[in-house]
Short mmCIF file of N, CA and C in Angstrom, two decimals:
data_model
loop_
_atom_site.label_atom_id
_atom_site.label_comp_id
_atom_site.label_asym_id
_atom_site.label_seq_id
_atom_site.Cartn_x
_atom_site.Cartn_y
_atom_site.Cartn_z
N UNK A 29 -12.39 -12.96 -51.61
CA UNK A 29 -13.63 -11.90 -51.32
C UNK A 29 -13.09 -11.50 -50.22
N UNK A 30 -13.06 -10.29 -49.26
CA UNK A 30 -12.67 -9.55 -48.19
C UNK A 30 -14.01 -10.13 -47.04
N UNK A 31 -13.66 -10.57 -46.08
CA UNK A 31 -14.63 -10.98 -44.83
C UNK A 31 -14.26 -9.63 -43.91
N UNK A 32 -15.42 -9.39 -43.87
CA UNK A 32 -14.93 -7.66 -42.25
C UNK A 32 -15.13 -8.42 -41.37
N UNK A 33 -16.41 -9.56 -40.97
CA UNK A 33 -16.56 -9.96 -39.49
C UNK A 33 -16.64 -11.49 -39.35
N UNK A 34 -15.88 -11.01 -38.51
CA UNK A 34 -15.48 -12.43 -38.46
C UNK A 34 -15.90 -13.34 -36.68
N UNK A 35 -16.11 -12.09 -36.11
CA UNK A 35 -16.92 -12.33 -34.59
C UNK A 35 -18.41 -12.28 -34.35
N UNK A 36 -18.73 -13.69 -33.90
CA UNK A 36 -20.37 -12.77 -33.43
C UNK A 36 -20.46 -11.38 -32.92
N UNK A 37 -21.07 -10.60 -33.01
CA UNK A 37 -21.40 -9.38 -32.28
C UNK A 37 -20.81 -8.27 -33.49
N UNK A 38 -20.02 -8.26 -34.08
CA UNK A 38 -19.05 -7.97 -35.40
C UNK A 38 -20.11 -6.70 -35.57
N UNK A 39 -19.78 -5.50 -36.28
CA UNK A 39 -20.43 -5.03 -37.02
C UNK A 39 -19.63 -4.09 -38.36
N UNK A 40 -20.37 -3.86 -39.24
CA UNK A 40 -19.95 -3.14 -40.16
C UNK A 40 -20.13 -1.95 -40.45
N UNK A 41 -19.12 -0.52 -40.37
CA UNK A 41 -19.49 0.90 -40.90
C UNK A 41 -18.65 1.35 -41.76
N UNK A 42 -19.15 2.52 -42.18
CA UNK A 42 -18.19 3.07 -43.23
C UNK A 42 -17.28 3.76 -42.29
N UNK A 43 -15.84 3.55 -42.90
CA UNK A 43 -14.58 4.11 -41.78
C UNK A 43 -14.32 5.64 -42.69
N UNK A 44 -14.58 5.65 -43.56
CA UNK A 44 -14.64 6.44 -44.73
C UNK A 44 -15.06 6.40 -46.27
N UNK A 45 -15.89 7.29 -46.81
CA UNK A 45 -16.76 7.15 -48.23
C UNK A 45 -16.26 5.88 -48.87
N UNK A 46 -17.37 4.95 -49.19
CA UNK A 46 -16.82 4.11 -49.38
C UNK A 46 -15.67 3.03 -49.12
N UNK A 47 -15.86 2.85 -48.34
CA UNK A 47 -14.61 2.36 -46.85
C UNK A 47 -15.69 1.50 -46.03
N UNK A 48 -15.75 -0.08 -46.60
CA UNK A 48 -16.50 -0.72 -44.82
C UNK A 48 -15.26 -0.69 -43.89
N UNK A 49 -15.88 -0.58 -42.57
CA UNK A 49 -14.33 -1.13 -41.63
C UNK A 49 -15.58 -2.20 -40.66
N UNK A 50 -14.67 -2.83 -40.04
CA UNK A 50 -15.66 -3.59 -38.96
C UNK A 50 -15.02 -2.96 -37.80
N UNK A 51 -16.35 -3.02 -36.63
CA UNK A 51 -15.93 -3.17 -35.27
C UNK A 51 -16.52 -3.81 -34.43
N UNK A 52 -15.24 -4.15 -33.67
CA UNK A 52 -15.57 -5.48 -32.81
C UNK A 52 -16.84 -5.54 -32.02
N UNK A 53 -16.88 -6.80 -31.77
CA UNK A 53 -18.20 -6.10 -30.17
C UNK A 53 -17.36 -5.96 -28.98
N UNK A 54 -18.31 -4.83 -28.53
CA UNK A 54 -17.91 -4.17 -27.12
C UNK A 54 -17.77 -4.92 -26.14
N UNK A 55 -17.60 -4.85 -24.89
CA UNK A 55 -17.58 -4.91 -23.74
C UNK A 55 -18.82 -4.75 -23.10
N UNK A 56 -19.14 -6.30 -22.32
CA UNK A 56 -20.43 -5.83 -21.77
C UNK A 56 -20.74 -4.47 -21.33
N UNK A 57 -21.74 -4.14 -21.06
CA UNK A 57 -22.37 -2.82 -20.47
C UNK A 57 -21.82 -1.46 -21.17
N UNK A 58 -20.73 -1.81 -22.05
CA UNK A 58 -20.27 -0.37 -22.62
C UNK A 58 -21.43 0.21 -23.71
N UNK A 59 -21.33 1.43 -23.97
CA UNK A 59 -22.10 2.09 -24.78
C UNK A 59 -21.46 2.42 -26.15
N UNK A 60 -21.86 2.35 -27.01
CA UNK A 60 -22.06 2.57 -28.47
C UNK A 60 -21.93 4.18 -28.97
N UNK A 61 -21.17 4.73 -28.82
CA UNK A 61 -21.59 6.24 -29.55
C UNK A 61 -20.63 6.29 -30.80
N UNK A 62 -20.42 7.89 -30.84
CA UNK A 62 -20.19 8.78 -32.38
C UNK A 62 -18.98 9.44 -31.86
N UNK A 63 -18.21 9.33 -31.90
CA UNK A 63 -16.66 10.78 -32.11
C UNK A 63 -16.89 11.32 -32.81
N UNK A 64 -17.90 11.74 -33.47
CA UNK A 64 -18.47 12.94 -34.98
C UNK A 64 -17.99 12.13 -36.05
N UNK A 65 -17.04 11.22 -35.88
CA UNK A 65 -16.69 10.22 -37.31
C UNK A 65 -17.29 9.03 -37.05
N UNK A 66 -16.91 8.25 -36.29
CA UNK A 66 -17.11 6.46 -36.62
C UNK A 66 -17.58 6.25 -34.83
N UNK A 67 -18.37 5.38 -35.70
CA UNK A 67 -18.89 5.04 -34.10
C UNK A 67 -17.60 4.03 -32.95
N UNK A 68 -17.63 4.31 -31.90
CA UNK A 68 -16.77 3.66 -30.97
C UNK A 68 -17.53 3.27 -29.72
N UNK A 69 -16.95 2.14 -29.08
CA UNK A 69 -17.63 2.16 -27.85
C UNK A 69 -16.32 2.77 -26.49
N UNK A 70 -17.46 2.94 -25.93
CA UNK A 70 -16.92 3.72 -24.83
C UNK A 70 -16.80 3.44 -23.06
N UNK A 71 -16.51 3.46 -22.65
CA UNK A 71 -16.16 3.17 -21.08
C UNK A 71 -17.06 3.55 -20.13
N UNK A 72 -18.03 4.62 -20.43
CA UNK A 72 -19.58 5.12 -19.86
C UNK A 72 -20.66 3.81 -20.17
N UNK A 73 -20.79 3.03 -18.99
CA UNK A 73 -21.40 2.18 -18.76
C UNK A 73 -22.75 2.24 -18.52
N UNK A 74 -23.68 1.62 -18.99
CA UNK A 74 -25.12 1.41 -19.23
C UNK A 74 -25.47 0.09 -18.22
N UNK A 75 -26.18 0.05 -17.83
CA UNK A 75 -27.09 -1.61 -17.17
C UNK A 75 -28.49 -1.41 -16.75
N UNK A 76 -28.90 -3.04 -16.66
CA UNK A 76 -29.77 -2.38 -16.15
C UNK A 76 -30.58 -4.04 -15.68
N UNK A 77 -31.24 -4.14 -14.89
CA UNK A 77 -31.79 -5.79 -14.42
C UNK A 77 -33.46 -5.44 -14.50
N UNK A 78 -33.92 -6.62 -14.74
CA UNK A 78 -35.45 -7.13 -14.99
C UNK A 78 -35.87 -7.70 -13.86
N UNK A 79 -36.85 -7.76 -13.34
CA UNK A 79 -37.48 -8.66 -12.45
C UNK A 79 -38.74 -8.98 -12.65
N UNK A 80 -39.24 -10.11 -13.50
CA UNK A 80 -40.08 -9.98 -13.45
C UNK A 80 -41.13 -11.40 -12.92
N UNK A 81 -42.66 -11.10 -11.85
CA UNK A 81 -43.29 -11.89 -10.97
C UNK A 81 -44.17 -12.33 -12.17
N UNK A 82 -44.23 -13.71 -12.00
CA UNK A 82 -45.62 -14.22 -12.63
C UNK A 82 -46.74 -15.54 -11.47
N UNK A 83 -46.18 -14.77 -10.24
CA UNK A 83 -47.43 -14.79 -8.98
C UNK A 83 -48.74 -14.44 -9.58
N UNK A 84 -49.82 -15.14 -9.08
CA UNK A 84 -50.86 -15.06 -9.16
C UNK A 84 -52.10 -13.38 -8.76
N UNK A 85 -51.41 -13.38 -7.20
CA UNK A 85 -51.59 -12.12 -6.67
C UNK A 85 -50.83 -11.68 -5.43
N UNK A 86 -50.88 -10.45 -5.18
CA UNK A 86 -49.99 -10.15 -4.28
C UNK A 86 -51.05 -8.48 -3.41
N UNK A 87 -50.83 -8.93 -2.08
CA UNK A 87 -51.37 -7.61 -1.11
C UNK A 87 -50.79 -6.42 -1.08
N UNK A 88 -50.81 -5.55 -1.06
CA UNK A 88 -50.19 -4.50 -0.92
C UNK A 88 -50.86 -3.75 0.92
N UNK A 89 -50.20 -3.89 2.10
CA UNK A 89 -50.52 -3.26 3.08
C UNK A 89 -50.79 -1.72 3.00
N UNK A 90 -51.70 -1.17 4.39
CA UNK A 90 -51.88 -0.44 4.66
C UNK A 90 -50.55 0.63 4.96
N UNK A 91 -49.59 -0.19 5.79
CA UNK A 91 -48.09 0.51 5.93
C UNK A 91 -47.49 0.08 4.87
N UNK A 92 -46.04 0.57 5.23
CA UNK A 92 -45.28 0.18 4.26
C UNK A 92 -44.51 -1.36 4.72
N UNK A 93 -44.32 -1.79 3.38
CA UNK A 93 -44.09 -3.46 3.24
C UNK A 93 -43.37 -3.10 2.25
N UNK A 94 -42.68 -4.54 2.23
CA UNK A 94 -41.55 -5.08 1.03
C UNK A 94 -42.11 -5.40 0.39
N UNK A 95 -41.53 -5.16 -1.29
CA UNK A 95 -42.51 -6.21 -2.42
C UNK A 95 -41.29 -7.29 -2.20
N UNK A 96 -42.02 -8.21 -2.02
CA UNK A 96 -41.41 -9.71 -2.44
C UNK A 96 -40.96 -9.67 -3.60
N UNK A 97 -39.42 -10.15 -3.50
CA UNK A 97 -38.89 -9.95 -5.04
C UNK A 97 -38.96 -11.21 -5.50
N UNK A 98 -38.66 -11.36 -6.98
CA UNK A 98 -38.53 -12.66 -7.44
C UNK A 98 -36.62 -12.95 -7.89
N UNK A 99 -35.95 -13.79 -8.59
CA UNK A 99 -34.98 -13.66 -9.16
C UNK A 99 -34.98 -13.25 -10.43
N UNK A 100 -33.97 -12.56 -10.30
CA UNK A 100 -33.80 -11.56 -11.80
C UNK A 100 -33.88 -12.72 -12.91
N UNK A 101 -34.60 -11.62 -13.66
CA UNK A 101 -35.10 -12.37 -15.14
C UNK A 101 -34.48 -12.20 -16.45
N UNK A 102 -33.63 -10.98 -16.34
CA UNK A 102 -32.72 -11.21 -17.21
C UNK A 102 -31.60 -9.35 -16.48
N UNK A 103 -30.71 -9.74 -17.43
CA UNK A 103 -29.84 -8.05 -17.12
C UNK A 103 -28.55 -8.38 -17.93
N UNK A 104 -28.12 -6.54 -17.86
CA UNK A 104 -26.91 -6.32 -18.62
C UNK A 104 -25.86 -5.42 -17.77
N UNK A 105 -24.97 -5.68 -17.65
CA UNK A 105 -24.35 -4.71 -17.06
C UNK A 105 -24.48 -4.69 -15.80
N UNK A 106 -25.45 -5.49 -15.18
CA UNK A 106 -25.86 -5.57 -13.46
C UNK A 106 -25.42 -4.18 -12.58
N UNK A 107 -26.41 -3.66 -12.21
CA UNK A 107 -26.31 -2.39 -11.92
C UNK A 107 -26.66 -2.69 -9.89
N UNK A 108 -27.51 -3.98 -9.78
CA UNK A 108 -28.06 -3.95 -8.74
C UNK A 108 -27.54 -5.52 -8.29
N UNK A 109 -27.50 -6.03 -7.00
CA UNK A 109 -27.56 -7.46 -6.68
C UNK A 109 -28.57 -8.00 -5.92
N UNK A 110 -29.20 -9.05 -6.31
CA UNK A 110 -30.34 -8.90 -5.09
C UNK A 110 -30.15 -10.07 -4.57
N UNK A 111 -30.71 -9.88 -2.46
CA UNK A 111 -30.83 -10.84 -1.53
C UNK A 111 -32.05 -10.91 -1.29
N UNK A 112 -32.91 -12.23 -1.39
CA UNK A 112 -33.01 -12.12 -0.62
C UNK A 112 -34.76 -11.20 -1.42
N UNK A 113 -35.67 -10.14 -0.55
CA UNK A 113 -36.43 -8.98 -1.05
C UNK A 113 -35.59 -8.09 -0.46
N UNK A 114 -34.38 -7.74 -0.81
CA UNK A 114 -33.50 -6.34 -0.26
C UNK A 114 -32.37 -6.32 -1.51
N UNK A 115 -31.94 -5.44 -1.91
CA UNK A 115 -31.05 -5.41 -3.17
C UNK A 115 -29.76 -4.48 -2.63
N UNK A 116 -28.19 -4.55 -3.23
CA UNK A 116 -27.81 -3.53 -3.49
C UNK A 116 -27.11 -3.11 -4.47
N UNK A 117 -26.91 -1.38 -4.56
CA UNK A 117 -26.67 -1.20 -5.73
C UNK A 117 -25.48 -1.36 -6.00
N UNK A 118 -24.73 -1.90 -7.67
CA UNK A 118 -23.18 -1.77 -7.80
C UNK A 118 -22.85 -0.84 -8.25
N UNK A 119 -23.58 0.50 -8.48
CA UNK A 119 -22.78 1.47 -8.92
C UNK A 119 -22.80 2.03 -7.92
N UNK A 120 -22.59 3.57 -7.55
CA UNK A 120 -23.22 5.47 -7.45
C UNK A 120 -23.11 5.94 -8.59
N UNK A 121 -24.28 6.85 -8.59
CA UNK A 121 -24.59 8.03 -9.42
C UNK A 121 -26.34 7.37 -9.85
N UNK A 122 -26.85 7.82 -10.89
CA UNK A 122 -28.16 8.50 -11.16
C UNK A 122 -28.88 6.85 -11.35
N UNK A 123 -30.35 6.47 -10.80
CA UNK A 123 -30.64 5.34 -11.39
C UNK A 123 -31.89 5.30 -11.15
N UNK A 124 -32.74 4.70 -12.44
CA UNK A 124 -33.87 4.61 -12.42
C UNK A 124 -34.52 3.98 -12.34
N UNK A 125 -35.59 3.60 -11.53
CA UNK A 125 -36.43 2.21 -10.91
C UNK A 125 -37.44 2.11 -11.79
N UNK A 126 -38.66 1.59 -12.52
CA UNK A 126 -39.60 1.51 -12.81
C UNK A 126 -40.02 -0.16 -12.26
N UNK A 127 -41.61 0.21 -11.72
CA UNK A 127 -42.36 -1.08 -11.69
C UNK A 127 -43.69 -0.94 -11.83
N UNK A 128 -43.97 -1.74 -12.54
CA UNK A 128 -45.48 -1.93 -12.98
C UNK A 128 -46.33 -3.08 -12.64
N UNK A 129 -47.26 -2.70 -11.72
CA UNK A 129 -48.47 -4.23 -11.20
C UNK A 129 -49.10 -4.17 -12.17
N UNK A 130 -49.72 -5.77 -11.79
CA UNK A 130 -51.15 -6.09 -12.83
C UNK A 130 -52.36 -5.37 -12.28
N UNK A 131 -53.11 -5.79 -12.10
CA UNK A 131 -54.72 -5.21 -12.32
C UNK A 131 -54.96 -5.08 -10.43
N UNK A 132 -55.85 -4.26 -10.02
CA UNK A 132 -56.59 -4.37 -9.10
C UNK A 132 -57.84 -4.70 -8.92
N UNK A 133 -58.31 -5.61 -7.97
CA UNK A 133 -59.38 -5.93 -7.27
C UNK A 133 -59.93 -5.53 -6.38
N UNK A 134 -61.22 -4.91 -6.47
CA UNK A 134 -61.91 -4.47 -5.42
C UNK A 134 -62.12 -2.88 -5.11
N UNK A 135 -62.30 -2.01 -4.26
CA UNK A 135 -62.47 -0.84 -4.60
C UNK A 135 -61.53 0.23 -4.83
N UNK A 136 -61.21 1.42 -4.63
CA UNK A 136 -60.90 2.56 -5.29
C UNK A 136 -60.05 2.43 -3.85
N UNK A 137 -58.57 2.57 -4.42
CA UNK A 137 -57.68 2.77 -3.31
C UNK A 137 -56.34 3.34 -3.42
N UNK A 138 -55.39 4.26 -3.03
CA UNK A 138 -54.43 5.26 -3.79
C UNK A 138 -53.25 4.45 -2.64
N UNK A 139 -52.26 4.18 -3.76
CA UNK A 139 -51.22 3.76 -3.95
C UNK A 139 -49.65 3.89 -3.89
N UNK A 140 -49.11 3.90 -2.75
CA UNK A 140 -47.41 4.82 -2.70
C UNK A 140 -46.37 3.66 -2.56
N UNK A 141 -45.36 4.32 -3.25
CA UNK A 141 -44.47 3.12 -3.07
C UNK A 141 -42.60 4.48 -2.72
N UNK A 142 -42.12 3.43 -2.07
CA UNK A 142 -40.62 4.37 -1.98
C UNK A 142 -39.44 2.87 -2.15
N UNK A 143 -38.27 3.52 -2.45
CA UNK A 143 -37.13 2.38 -2.65
C UNK A 143 -36.68 3.06 -1.31
N UNK A 144 -36.46 2.01 0.05
CA UNK A 144 -35.93 2.27 1.43
C UNK A 144 -34.77 2.01 1.67
N UNK A 145 -33.80 2.77 2.26
CA UNK A 145 -32.75 1.83 2.90
C UNK A 145 -32.82 1.59 3.59
N UNK A 146 -32.42 0.08 3.77
CA UNK A 146 -32.69 -0.40 5.13
C UNK A 146 -31.57 0.15 6.12
N UNK A 147 -30.46 0.05 5.48
CA UNK A 147 -28.90 0.33 6.38
C UNK A 147 -29.31 1.17 7.35
N UNK A 148 -29.48 2.19 7.24
CA UNK A 148 -30.07 3.53 8.25
C UNK A 148 -31.42 3.87 8.05
N UNK A 149 -32.74 3.45 7.73
CA UNK A 149 -33.90 3.87 7.50
C UNK A 149 -34.14 5.52 6.77
N UNK A 150 -33.69 5.45 5.31
CA UNK A 150 -33.57 6.16 4.65
C UNK A 150 -34.42 6.54 3.60
N UNK A 151 -35.05 6.92 2.85
CA UNK A 151 -35.75 6.80 1.61
C UNK A 151 -34.73 7.41 0.83
N UNK A 152 -34.64 6.60 -0.48
CA UNK A 152 -33.46 6.74 -1.51
C UNK A 152 -34.89 8.00 -2.77
N UNK A 153 -35.91 7.13 -2.69
CA UNK A 153 -36.68 7.93 -3.55
C UNK A 153 -38.39 7.32 -3.74
N UNK A 154 -39.21 7.97 -3.38
CA UNK A 154 -40.43 7.96 -3.39
C UNK A 154 -41.31 7.98 -4.58
N UNK A 155 -42.32 7.56 -4.66
CA UNK A 155 -43.57 7.75 -5.59
C UNK A 155 -44.86 9.37 -5.16
N UNK A 156 -45.35 9.43 -6.13
CA UNK A 156 -46.32 10.19 -5.66
C UNK A 156 -47.61 9.47 -5.41
N UNK A 157 -48.79 9.43 -4.92
CA UNK A 157 -50.11 8.45 -3.98
C UNK A 157 -50.70 8.59 -5.89
N UNK A 158 -50.97 7.20 -5.92
CA UNK A 158 -51.70 6.95 -7.51
C UNK A 158 -53.37 6.45 -6.97
N UNK A 159 -54.19 7.07 -7.50
CA UNK A 159 -55.54 6.45 -7.38
C UNK A 159 -55.43 4.97 -8.21
N UNK A 160 -56.14 4.20 -7.55
CA UNK A 160 -55.84 2.50 -9.09
C UNK A 160 -57.59 2.47 -8.29
N UNK A 161 -57.98 1.93 -9.64
CA UNK A 161 -59.19 1.64 -9.61
C UNK A 161 -59.72 0.59 -9.95
N UNK A 162 -60.85 -0.27 -10.09
CA UNK A 162 -60.99 -2.23 -10.17
C UNK A 162 -60.30 -2.15 -11.52
N UNK A 163 -59.56 -3.63 -11.63
CA UNK A 163 -59.23 -3.76 -12.81
C UNK A 163 -57.92 -3.10 -13.65
N UNK A 164 -57.41 -2.35 -12.67
CA UNK A 164 -56.69 -1.08 -13.17
C UNK A 164 -55.17 -1.56 -12.62
N UNK A 165 -54.50 -1.35 -13.85
CA UNK A 165 -52.78 -2.02 -13.28
C UNK A 165 -52.61 -0.34 -12.58
N UNK A 166 -51.05 -0.37 -12.16
CA UNK A 166 -49.89 0.60 -11.55
C UNK A 166 -49.44 0.55 -12.37
N UNK A 167 -47.99 2.20 -12.69
CA UNK A 167 -46.69 1.91 -13.29
C UNK A 167 -45.96 3.22 -12.59
N UNK A 168 -45.30 3.10 -11.65
CA UNK A 168 -44.71 3.79 -10.75
C UNK A 168 -43.11 4.00 -11.21
N UNK A 169 -42.70 5.26 -10.97
CA UNK A 169 -41.50 5.71 -11.79
C UNK A 169 -40.33 6.00 -10.66
N UNK A 170 -39.27 5.60 -10.09
CA UNK A 170 -38.39 6.26 -9.15
C UNK A 170 -37.07 6.39 -9.65
N UNK A 171 -36.31 8.01 -9.28
CA UNK A 171 -35.38 8.59 -9.40
C UNK A 171 -34.52 7.95 -8.38
N UNK A 172 -32.92 7.97 -7.84
CA UNK A 172 -32.46 8.35 -7.22
C UNK A 172 -30.67 8.41 -7.48
N UNK A 173 -29.88 9.18 -6.73
CA UNK A 173 -28.53 9.23 -6.79
C UNK A 173 -28.14 8.21 -5.95
N UNK A 174 -27.54 7.27 -5.89
CA UNK A 174 -26.79 6.09 -5.37
C UNK A 174 -25.49 6.69 -4.87
N UNK A 175 -24.92 7.40 -3.39
CA UNK A 175 -24.21 7.53 -2.93
C UNK A 175 -22.84 6.34 -2.12
N UNK A 176 -24.13 5.25 -1.98
CA UNK A 176 -22.83 4.50 -1.11
C UNK A 176 -23.36 2.82 -1.65
N UNK A 177 -22.50 2.02 -2.51
CA UNK A 177 -23.38 0.57 -2.51
C UNK A 177 -23.03 -0.26 -1.56
N UNK A 178 -22.35 0.03 -0.43
CA UNK A 178 -22.33 -1.05 1.00
C UNK A 178 -24.25 -0.97 0.99
N UNK A 179 -25.02 0.34 1.05
CA UNK A 179 -26.08 0.49 1.75
C UNK A 179 -26.90 -0.97 0.83
N UNK A 180 -27.89 -1.47 1.61
CA UNK A 180 -29.28 -2.09 1.21
C UNK A 180 -30.55 -1.79 1.34
N UNK A 181 -31.22 -1.83 0.06
CA UNK A 181 -32.37 -0.91 -0.27
C UNK A 181 -33.67 -2.28 -0.37
N UNK A 182 -34.91 -1.77 -0.12
CA UNK A 182 -35.84 -2.96 -0.67
C UNK A 182 -36.56 -1.79 -1.12
N UNK A 183 -37.58 -2.24 -1.72
CA UNK A 183 -39.04 -1.73 -2.56
C UNK A 183 -40.22 -1.84 -1.84
N UNK A 184 -40.47 -0.36 -0.87
CA UNK A 184 -42.00 -0.61 -0.49
C UNK A 184 -42.85 0.01 -1.04
N UNK A 185 -44.30 -0.93 -0.39
CA UNK A 185 -45.55 -0.29 -1.31
C UNK A 185 -46.47 -0.20 0.30
N UNK A 186 -47.24 0.87 -0.10
CA UNK A 186 -48.43 0.81 0.58
C UNK A 186 -49.48 1.37 0.35
N UNK A 187 -51.06 0.94 0.89
CA UNK A 187 -51.95 1.50 0.18
C UNK A 187 -52.77 1.95 1.17
N UNK A 188 -53.95 2.60 0.31
CA UNK A 188 -55.36 3.60 1.72
C UNK A 188 -55.45 2.48 2.09
N UNK A 189 -56.80 2.86 3.17
CA UNK A 189 -57.26 1.96 3.68
C UNK A 189 -56.92 0.67 3.86
N UNK A 190 -57.78 -0.41 3.89
CA UNK A 190 -57.22 -1.62 4.33
C UNK A 190 -56.06 -2.35 3.41
N UNK A 191 -55.54 -1.44 2.50
CA UNK A 191 -54.79 -2.41 1.39
C UNK A 191 -55.42 -2.59 0.36
N UNK A 192 -54.70 -3.09 -0.75
CA UNK A 192 -54.98 -3.30 -2.18
C UNK A 192 -54.60 -4.49 -2.45
N UNK A 193 -55.20 -5.41 -3.20
CA UNK A 193 -54.66 -6.72 -3.71
C UNK A 193 -54.55 -6.94 -5.10
N UNK A 194 -53.22 -6.50 -6.17
CA UNK A 194 -52.83 -6.88 -7.39
C UNK A 194 -53.19 -8.43 -7.71
N UNK A 195 -53.72 -8.61 -9.15
CA UNK A 195 -53.82 -9.49 -9.61
C UNK A 195 -52.63 -9.99 -11.14
N UNK A 196 -52.28 -10.80 -11.57
CA UNK A 196 -51.37 -10.95 -12.28
C UNK A 196 -52.39 -10.51 -13.83
N UNK A 197 -51.73 -10.03 -14.39
CA UNK A 197 -52.65 -8.98 -15.88
C UNK A 197 -51.39 -8.71 -16.88
N UNK A 198 -51.78 -8.52 -18.00
CA UNK A 198 -50.85 -8.63 -19.22
C UNK A 198 -50.24 -7.30 -19.03
N UNK A 199 -49.07 -6.99 -19.04
CA UNK A 199 -48.61 -6.29 -18.84
C UNK A 199 -47.56 -5.77 -20.45
N UNK A 200 -48.16 -4.29 -20.72
CA UNK A 200 -47.09 -4.13 -21.72
C UNK A 200 -47.37 -4.76 -22.98
N UNK A 201 -48.62 -5.50 -23.12
CA UNK A 201 -48.62 -6.62 -24.13
C UNK A 201 -48.05 -7.77 -24.39
N UNK A 202 -47.45 -8.08 -22.58
CA UNK A 202 -47.09 -9.68 -23.11
C UNK A 202 -47.62 -10.54 -22.22
N UNK A 203 -47.33 -11.78 -21.74
CA UNK A 203 -48.17 -12.51 -21.06
C UNK A 203 -48.14 -12.16 -19.34
N UNK A 204 -49.65 -12.32 -19.16
CA UNK A 204 -49.67 -11.83 -17.42
C UNK A 204 -48.50 -12.30 -16.82
N UNK A 205 -48.54 -11.35 -16.45
CA UNK A 205 -47.82 -11.29 -14.71
C UNK A 205 -48.19 -10.18 -13.55
N UNK A 206 -47.18 -10.61 -12.54
CA UNK A 206 -48.27 -9.79 -11.67
C UNK A 206 -47.28 -8.15 -11.35
N UNK A 207 -45.84 -8.64 -11.80
CA UNK A 207 -45.36 -7.23 -11.62
C UNK A 207 -44.28 -7.65 -12.77
N UNK A 208 -43.42 -6.34 -13.03
CA UNK A 208 -41.82 -5.99 -13.83
C UNK A 208 -41.77 -5.01 -13.40
N UNK A 209 -40.46 -5.66 -12.41
CA UNK A 209 -39.36 -4.11 -11.96
C UNK A 209 -38.39 -4.03 -12.37
N UNK A 210 -37.72 -2.82 -13.48
CA UNK A 210 -36.98 -3.09 -14.26
C UNK A 210 -35.61 -1.57 -13.07
N UNK A 211 -34.52 -2.18 -12.56
CA UNK A 211 -33.54 -0.96 -11.87
C UNK A 211 -32.22 -0.65 -13.46
N UNK A 212 -32.44 0.66 -13.71
CA UNK A 212 -31.78 0.98 -14.60
C UNK A 212 -30.69 2.21 -14.15
N UNK A 213 -29.40 1.92 -14.46
CA UNK A 213 -28.28 3.23 -14.92
C UNK A 213 -28.41 3.83 -15.61
N UNK A 214 -28.52 4.64 -15.97
CA UNK A 214 -28.03 5.34 -17.37
C UNK A 214 -26.51 5.64 -17.92
N UNK A 215 -26.29 5.88 -18.60
CA UNK A 215 -24.54 6.48 -18.97
C UNK A 215 -24.55 7.67 -17.38
N UNK A 216 -23.02 7.25 -17.09
CA UNK A 216 -21.95 8.17 -16.27
C UNK A 216 -21.77 8.77 -16.60
#
């Protein structure tokens, strides 16, 4: 018997009609694409990092304040490096950042976020101001073009009035979390 897969991660594809072939596992962060005929690994890297907080609550103040970052939960290709409540990007180019916060207790508030460069106090990306009602979570998306990987960033949030407290809640049908933060670098 002809064994095509010998290594964890190998894949079988048809290199021609009725001709099975082996594609070895690719390099971490590389993208599987088609060259028009067969699947190939490309050096166009993609990467993503997840942060998931299991804290019970978080208060967003009336002035912009840095989000308390937890340790990295999972990643592939590592688009950023965390240091306390700040991070640096590992690559230049376009990045997409999403933040999902659990439910908010109390009265209606407007919440806004931004990705702030602490090196020279500029903003990479900001969200619109979202109205958040009692027992409602929030999802924010940011997109920015990173031009200098030496700069240090933080995610900052602010709420109208006297601020807003968010509580741990089920996010995306998973177990209860305070927030999920995802930093993604699409194929460049």
